[in-house]
Amino acid sequence: MYAFRPSGDELTCDDVALAAIAASVGTPTYVYSAATLRERIAALHAGFGDYPHALHYALKANSNLAVVRVVRAAGGFVDANSGAEIEVALRAGCVPADIVFTGVGKTPAEIDRAVALGVKTINAESAGELERIAAAARRHGTVAPVALRVNPDIASGSHPHISTGLVTHKFGVPITKARAIVREAAAHAELRFVGLHVHIGSQMVGLDPLRRAATAVIGLAQELHDDGISVEHLDLGGGLGIAYDDESVPPLDAYAAALVDIVRPSGLTVVVEPGRAVAGPAGALLASVVDVKPRGDGTWFVVLDAGMSELLRPALYGAYHRIEAVTARDGAPVPCDIVGPICESSDVFGVGRSLPAPTVGLVVAVLDAGAYGSAMSSNYNRHALPAEVMVDGGAWRVVRRRQTVEEQLMCEE
Ligand SMILES: Cc1ncc(COP(=O)(O)O)c(C=O)c1O
């Protein structure tokens, strides 16, 4: 069930009034539903059924410790995209075997740490990186489990900035070169080739590109098998979209079942790395109206205390988020653009919207902001990193308090 729903005059998160959270913690504040995180992990597991699979939640979407702990307890492992995300996963209770390490530009220190820890798989991005992983494994006297990320030259159909599977994109190695690269790297005694990896983009609302990518890596796995190299798993990345507006998006279980249909004849374990599809609908950003002013054309600007420094997606991708008042108000809807306070003309959350009687102090919820929301927030204009709240079992608690100016300045001279 969608967590952010009205109850009487109040918009709630799992029946906890968002207005009460805003009154207590202030705004901007992210609110997360633990129940939604659990439900979405459970739906994915159900879709895979008894087919061998592993869910590695993509930490880049939202790596708040409390979020990661809920996901882990629900049976999700993690996909880390940096050394720091590996450390977050460990602090959240993951063990190295729970961690897949991905990333287009791994530093020598990150590779060294991942090898020393013995993470489940390092998804390598190039022949050179495989060499560096082998060298690190040699130094540590160990064997590193690796997969090669391949670029299948398949269009995801989503926004160009979140498409990653064409040869013009920087990710992975062209699939046409992969067989030779794996054959060469597999000769290293310090590498164990456990998988192939593909991730062609994010916010995909159709399953066809995902099916095509899976088919491409299965073909490659077969070729490698013919060469005497048998991988154990296919890491099919993340990428399933969510309904930010009225898009029709395949449900989680249908997505999982579609992947199983393709992979089953190979018998290989499926690894997936969903981020947005797990965390997106589980979060909302609460913000307060700080100004309302006429545009001169009969419509209004409604200015919030949160902008692109708290939620970058609208400015970065022109992304759409529903925005609703957290308390029902009498009065005719007012046509408006809902904007942030940052000194950039791209700092706009919603154009051509309407809000009921917007006045200073009104609290609104920017919905479906659980993924790539807080994780992409910044100190631009010296905004504090926002507070974060977890709603769980009818209660709520602050899981990250609002940053202070002193904390922002702590690393400066
Ligand atoms: C390698 C990789 N895996 C998983 C993900 C998660 O994608 P999504 O949030 O669309 O599921 C990403 C996101 O960009 C990624 O780059």
PDB file of N, CA, C and O and ligand atoms in Angstrom, residues 56-61 79 81 102-103 123 125 149 162 164 171 197-199 201-204 235-241 255 272-278 371-372, ligand 1:
ATOM      1  N   HIS A  56      20.603  -7.016  -4.410  1.00  0.00           N
ATOM      2  CA  HIS A  56      21.618  -6.104  -3.875  1.00  0.00           C
ATOM      3  C   HIS A  56      21.116  -4.677  -4.082  1.00  0.00           C
ATOM      4  O   HIS A  56      21.293  -4.096  -5.160  1.00  0.00           O
ATOM      5  N   TYR A  57      20.493  -4.136  -3.060  1.00  0.00           N
ATOM      6  CA  TYR A  57      19.939  -2.780  -3.097  1.00  0.00           C
ATOM      7  C   TYR A  57      21.053  -1.772  -3.438  1.00  0.00           C
ATOM      8  O   TYR A  57      22.121  -1.798  -2.797  1.00  0.00           O
ATOM      9  N   ALA A  58      20.816  -0.903  -4.402  1.00  0.00           N
ATOM     10  CA  ALA A  58      21.834   0.071  -4.823  1.00  0.00           C
ATOM     11  C   ALA A  58      21.874   1.225  -3.827  1.00  0.00           C
ATOM     12  O   ALA A  58      20.985   2.071  -3.792  1.00  0.00           O
ATOM     13  N   LEU A  59      22.955   1.246  -3.047  1.00  0.00           N
ATOM     14  CA  LEU A  59      23.069   2.240  -1.975  1.00  0.00           C
ATOM     15  C   LEU A  59      23.056   3.661  -2.497  1.00  0.00           C
ATOM     16  O   LEU A  59      22.701   4.592  -1.774  1.00  0.00           O
ATOM     17  N   LYS A  60      23.461   3.837  -3.758  1.00  0.00           N
ATOM     18  CA  LYS A  60      23.515   5.202  -4.271  1.00  0.00           C
ATOM     19  C   LYS A  60      22.148   5.876  -4.202  1.00  0.00           C
ATOM     20  O   LYS A  60      22.053   7.089  -4.106  1.00  0.00           O
ATOM     21  N   ALA A  61      21.092   5.101  -4.231  1.00  0.00           N
ATOM     22  CA  ALA A  61      19.747   5.691  -4.205  1.00  0.00           C
ATOM     23  C   ALA A  61      19.456   6.353  -2.859  1.00  0.00           C
ATOM     24  O   ALA A  61      18.839   7.425  -2.801  1.00  0.00           O
ATOM     25  N   ASP A  79      24.587  -3.059  -3.097  1.00  0.00           N
ATOM     26  CA  ASP A  79      25.488  -2.713  -4.187  1.00  0.00           C
ATOM     27  C   ASP A  79      26.104  -1.376  -3.809  1.00  0.00           C
ATOM     28  O   ASP A  79      25.387  -0.387  -3.664  1.00  0.00           O
ATOM     29  N   ASN A  81      28.741   1.770  -4.524  1.00  0.00           N
ATOM     30  CA  ASN A  81      29.300   2.444  -5.694  1.00  0.00           C
ATOM     31  C   ASN A  81      30.552   3.253  -5.370  1.00  0.00           C
ATOM     32  O   ASN A  81      31.056   3.974  -6.212  1.00  0.00           O
ATOM     33  N   THR A 102      30.494  -1.876  -7.290  1.00  0.00           N
ATOM     34  CA  THR A 102      30.397  -1.388  -8.665  1.00  0.00           C
ATOM     35  C   THR A 102      31.022   0.009  -8.711  1.00  0.00           C
ATOM     36  O   THR A 102      31.220   0.612  -7.664  1.00  0.00           O
ATOM     37  N   GLY A 103      31.261   0.548  -9.884  1.00  0.00           N
ATOM     38  CA  GLY A 103      31.707   1.936  -9.941  1.00  0.00           C
ATOM     39  C   GLY A 103      32.630   2.161 -11.112  1.00  0.00           C
ATOM     40  O   GLY A 103      33.568   1.396 -11.323  1.00  0.00           O
ATOM     41  N   ASN A 123      32.582  -5.623  -9.489  1.00  0.00           N
ATOM     42  CA  ASN A 123      32.158  -5.504 -10.879  1.00  0.00           C
ATOM     43  C   ASN A 123      33.158  -4.605 -11.590  1.00  0.00           C
ATOM     44  O   ASN A 123      33.139  -3.378 -11.418  1.00  0.00           O
ATOM     45  N   GLU A 125      35.190  -2.589 -14.523  1.00  0.00           N
ATOM     46  CA  GLU A 125      34.715  -1.723 -15.605  1.00  0.00           C
ATOM     47  C   GLU A 125      35.617  -1.753 -16.829  1.00  0.00           C
ATOM     48  O   GLU A 125      35.256  -1.194 -17.861  1.00  0.00           O
ATOM     49  N   ARG A 149      31.688  -5.720 -16.137  1.00  0.00           N
ATOM     50  CA  ARG A 149      30.509  -4.969 -16.578  1.00  0.00           C
ATOM     51  C   ARG A 149      30.596  -4.781 -18.087  1.00  0.00           C
ATOM     52  O   ARG A 149      31.575  -4.235 -18.598  1.00  0.00           O
ATOM     53  N   ILE A 162      20.311   9.445 -17.469  1.00  0.00           N
ATOM     54  CA  ILE A 162      20.301   8.236 -16.635  1.00  0.00           C
ATOM     55  C   ILE A 162      20.258   6.979 -17.514  1.00  0.00           C
ATOM     56  O   ILE A 162      19.805   5.929 -17.095  1.00  0.00           O
ATOM     57  N   THR A 164      22.701   4.343 -19.552  1.00  0.00           N
ATOM     58  CA  THR A 164      24.104   3.946 -19.383  1.00  0.00           C
ATOM     59  C   THR A 164      24.519   2.802 -20.299  1.00  0.00           C
ATOM     60  O   THR A 164      25.642   2.322 -20.184  1.00  0.00           O
ATOM     61  N   PHE A 171      30.225   3.550 -19.398  1.00  0.00           N
ATOM     62  CA  PHE A 171      30.120   2.423 -18.459  1.00  0.00           C
ATOM     63  C   PHE A 171      30.502   1.082 -19.087  1.00  0.00           C
ATOM     64  O   PHE A 171      30.042   0.735 -20.178  1.00  0.00           O
ATOM     65  N   HIS A 197      28.119  -8.545 -15.617  1.00  0.00           N
ATOM     66  CA  HIS A 197      27.310  -7.458 -15.061  1.00  0.00           C
ATOM     67  C   HIS A 197      26.853  -6.533 -16.177  1.00  0.00           C
ATOM     68  O   HIS A 197      27.614  -6.237 -17.095  1.00  0.00           O
ATOM     69  N   VAL A 198      25.607  -6.098 -16.071  1.00  0.00           N
ATOM     70  CA  VAL A 198      25.080  -5.128 -17.038  1.00  0.00           C
ATOM     71  C   VAL A 198      24.099  -4.219 -16.320  1.00  0.00           C
ATOM     72  O   VAL A 198      23.369  -4.659 -15.426  1.00  0.00           O
ATOM     73  N   HIS A 199      24.128  -2.939 -16.646  1.00  0.00           N
ATOM     74  CA  HIS A 199      23.132  -1.990 -16.098  1.00  0.00           C
ATOM     75  C   HIS A 199      22.966  -0.911 -17.156  1.00  0.00           C
ATOM     76  O   HIS A 199      23.887  -0.134 -17.398  1.00  0.00           O
ATOM     77  N   GLY A 201      20.514   1.517 -17.498  1.00  0.00           N
ATOM     78  CA  GLY A 201      19.874   2.810 -17.236  1.00  0.00           C
ATOM     79  C   GLY A 201      18.912   2.720 -16.077  1.00  0.00           C
ATOM     80  O   GLY A 201      18.737   1.656 -15.470  1.00  0.00           O
ATOM     81  N   SER A 202      18.312   3.860 -15.775  1.00  0.00           N
ATOM     82  CA  SER A 202      17.449   3.964 -14.607  1.00  0.00           C
ATOM     83  C   SER A 202      16.081   4.494 -15.038  1.00  0.00           C
ATOM     84  O   SER A 202      15.934   5.039 -16.130  1.00  0.00           O
ATOM     85  N   GLN A 203      15.099   4.331 -14.153  1.00  0.00           N
ATOM     86  CA  GLN A 203      13.733   4.812 -14.410  1.00  0.00           C
ATOM     87  C   GLN A 203      13.192   4.261 -15.743  1.00  0.00           C
ATOM     88  O   GLN A 203      12.600   4.961 -16.556  1.00  0.00           O
ATOM     89  N   MET A 204      13.418   2.946 -15.953  1.00  0.00           N
ATOM     90  CA  MET A 204      12.831   2.302 -17.136  1.00  0.00           C
ATOM     91  C   MET A 204      11.396   1.895 -16.806  1.00  0.00           C
ATOM     92  O   MET A 204      11.155   1.261 -15.773  1.00  0.00           O
ATOM     93  N   ASP A 235      24.620 -10.488 -13.137  1.00  0.00           N
ATOM     94  CA  ASP A 235      24.169  -9.305 -12.401  1.00  0.00           C
ATOM     95  C   ASP A 235      23.507  -8.383 -13.422  1.00  0.00           C
ATOM     96  O   ASP A 235      24.185  -7.791 -14.266  1.00  0.00           O
ATOM     97  N   LEU A 236      22.181  -8.297 -13.334  1.00  0.00           N
ATOM     98  CA  LEU A 236      21.423  -7.566 -14.353  1.00  0.00           C
ATOM     99  C   LEU A 236      21.163  -6.117 -13.956  1.00  0.00           C
ATOM    100  O   LEU A 236      20.335  -5.436 -14.558  1.00  0.00           O
ATOM    101  N   GLY A 237      21.869  -5.634 -12.921  1.00  0.00           N
ATOM    102  CA  GLY A 237      21.790  -4.227 -12.556  1.00  0.00           C
ATOM    103  C   GLY A 237      20.460  -3.861 -11.933  1.00  0.00           C
ATOM    104  O   GLY A 237      19.722  -4.707 -11.422  1.00  0.00           O
ATOM    105  N   GLY A 238      20.199  -2.555 -11.975  1.00  0.00           N
ATOM    106  CA  GLY A 238      18.908  -2.059 -11.465  1.00  0.00           C
ATOM    107  C   GLY A 238      18.115  -1.509 -12.631  1.00  0.00           C
ATOM    108  O   GLY A 238      18.161  -2.068 -13.723  1.00  0.00           O
ATOM    109  N   GLY A 239      17.422  -0.412 -12.403  1.00  0.00           N
ATOM    110  CA  GLY A 239      16.835   0.293 -13.534  1.00  0.00           C
ATOM    111  C   GLY A 239      15.332   0.339 -13.601  1.00  0.00           C
ATOM    112  O   GLY A 239      14.772   1.140 -14.363  1.00  0.00           O
ATOM    113  N   LEU A 240      14.644  -0.510 -12.824  1.00  0.00           N
ATOM    114  CA  LEU A 240      13.176  -0.462 -12.917  1.00  0.00           C
ATOM    115  C   LEU A 240      12.674   0.884 -12.403  1.00  0.00           C
ATOM    116  O   LEU A 240      13.105   1.367 -11.357  1.00  0.00           O
ATOM    117  N   GLY A 241      11.745   1.459 -13.141  1.00  0.00           N
ATOM    118  CA  GLY A 241      11.226   2.774 -12.777  1.00  0.00           C
ATOM    119  C   GLY A 241      10.102   2.701 -11.755  1.00  0.00           C
ATOM    120  O   GLY A 241       9.658   1.623 -11.352  1.00  0.00           O
ATOM    121  N   TYR A 255       8.368  -7.692 -12.829  1.00  0.00           N
ATOM    122  CA  TYR A 255       9.740  -7.411 -13.296  1.00  0.00           C
ATOM    123  C   TYR A 255      10.647  -8.601 -12.993  1.00  0.00           C
ATOM    124  O   TYR A 255      11.379  -9.096 -13.862  1.00  0.00           O
ATOM    125  N   VAL A 272      20.332  -8.762  -8.854  1.00  0.00           N
ATOM    126  CA  VAL A 272      19.803  -7.470  -9.306  1.00  0.00           C
ATOM    127  C   VAL A 272      20.218  -6.390  -8.314  1.00  0.00           C
ATOM    128  O   VAL A 272      20.482  -6.670  -7.139  1.00  0.00           O
ATOM    129  N   GLU A 273      20.256  -5.169  -8.816  1.00  0.00           N
ATOM    130  CA  GLU A 273      20.712  -4.029  -8.008  1.00  0.00           C
ATOM    131  C   GLU A 273      19.688  -2.898  -8.056  1.00  0.00           C
ATOM    132  O   GLU A 273      19.998  -1.785  -8.490  1.00  0.00           O
ATOM    133  N   PRO A 274      18.468  -3.127  -7.618  1.00  0.00           N
ATOM    134  CA  PRO A 274      17.474  -2.063  -7.697  1.00  0.00           C
ATOM    135  C   PRO A 274      17.726  -0.996  -6.631  1.00  0.00           C
ATOM    136  O   PRO A 274      18.069  -1.314  -5.498  1.00  0.00           O
ATOM    137  N   GLY A 275      17.585   0.251  -7.022  1.00  0.00           N
ATOM    138  CA  GLY A 275      17.714   1.345  -6.064  1.00  0.00           C
ATOM    139  C   GLY A 275      16.408   2.104  -5.966  1.00  0.00           C
ATOM    140  O   GLY A 275      15.669   2.025  -4.986  1.00  0.00           O
ATOM    141  N   ARG A 276      16.085   2.794  -7.058  1.00  0.00           N
ATOM    142  CA  ARG A 276      14.879   3.624  -7.101  1.00  0.00           C
ATOM    143  C   ARG A 276      13.615   2.824  -6.785  1.00  0.00           C
ATOM    144  O   ARG A 276      12.755   3.283  -6.036  1.00  0.00           O
ATOM    145  N   ALA A 277      13.534   1.607  -7.374  1.00  0.00           N
ATOM    146  CA  ALA A 277      12.296   0.834  -7.227  1.00  0.00           C
ATOM    147  C   ALA A 277      12.075   0.393  -5.782  1.00  0.00           C
ATOM    148  O   ALA A 277      10.951   0.098  -5.383  1.00  0.00           O
ATOM    149  N   VAL A 278      13.161   0.356  -4.992  1.00  0.00           N
ATOM    150  CA  VAL A 278      13.019   0.003  -3.571  1.00  0.00           C
ATOM    151  C   VAL A 278      12.718   1.257  -2.740  1.00  0.00           C
ATOM    152  O   VAL A 278      11.770   1.295  -1.958  1.00  0.00           O
ATOM    153  N   ALA A 371      14.416   7.994  -3.302  1.00  0.00           N
ATOM    154  CA  ALA A 371      15.627   7.605  -4.026  1.00  0.00           C
ATOM    155  C   ALA A 371      16.204   8.809  -4.750  1.00  0.00           C
ATOM    156  O   ALA A 371      15.458   9.574  -5.371  1.00  0.00           O
ATOM    157  N   TYR A 372      17.512   8.953  -4.693  1.00  0.00           N
ATOM    158  CA  TYR A 372      18.204  10.048  -5.366  1.00  0.00           C
ATOM    159  C   TYR A 372      17.678  11.411  -4.887  1.00  0.00           C
ATOM    160  O   TYR A 372      17.656  12.380  -5.631  1.00  0.00           O
TER     161      TYR A 372
HETATM  162  C1  LIG B   1      25.536  -0.100 -11.687  1.00  0.00           C
HETATM  163  C2  LIG B   1      24.240   0.357 -11.148  1.00  0.00           C
HETATM  164  N1  LIG B   1      23.459  -0.540 -10.509  1.00  0.00           N
HETATM  165  C3  LIG B   1      22.265  -0.174  -9.986  1.00  0.00           C
HETATM  166  C4  LIG B   1      21.816   1.115 -10.087  1.00  0.00           C
HETATM  167  C5  LIG B   1      20.483   1.457  -9.485  1.00  0.00           C
HETATM  168  O1  LIG B   1      19.620   1.864 -10.473  1.00  0.00           O
HETATM  169  P1  LIG B   1      18.088   2.107 -10.149  1.00  0.00           P
HETATM  170  O2  LIG B   1      18.026   3.041  -9.006  1.00  0.00           O
HETATM  171  O3  LIG B   1      17.554   2.674 -11.400  1.00  0.00           O
HETATM  172  O4  LIG B   1      17.486   0.787  -9.833  1.00  0.00           O
HETATM  173  C6  LIG B   1      22.584   2.081 -10.761  1.00  0.00           C
HETATM  174  C7  LIG B   1      22.074   3.446 -10.894  1.00  0.00           C
HETATM  175  O5  LIG B   1      22.504   4.260 -11.625  1.00  0.00           O
HETATM  176  C8  LIG B   1      23.839   1.690 -11.290  1.00  0.00           C
HETATM  177  O6  LIG B   1      24.616   2.570 -11.918  1.00  0.00           O
END
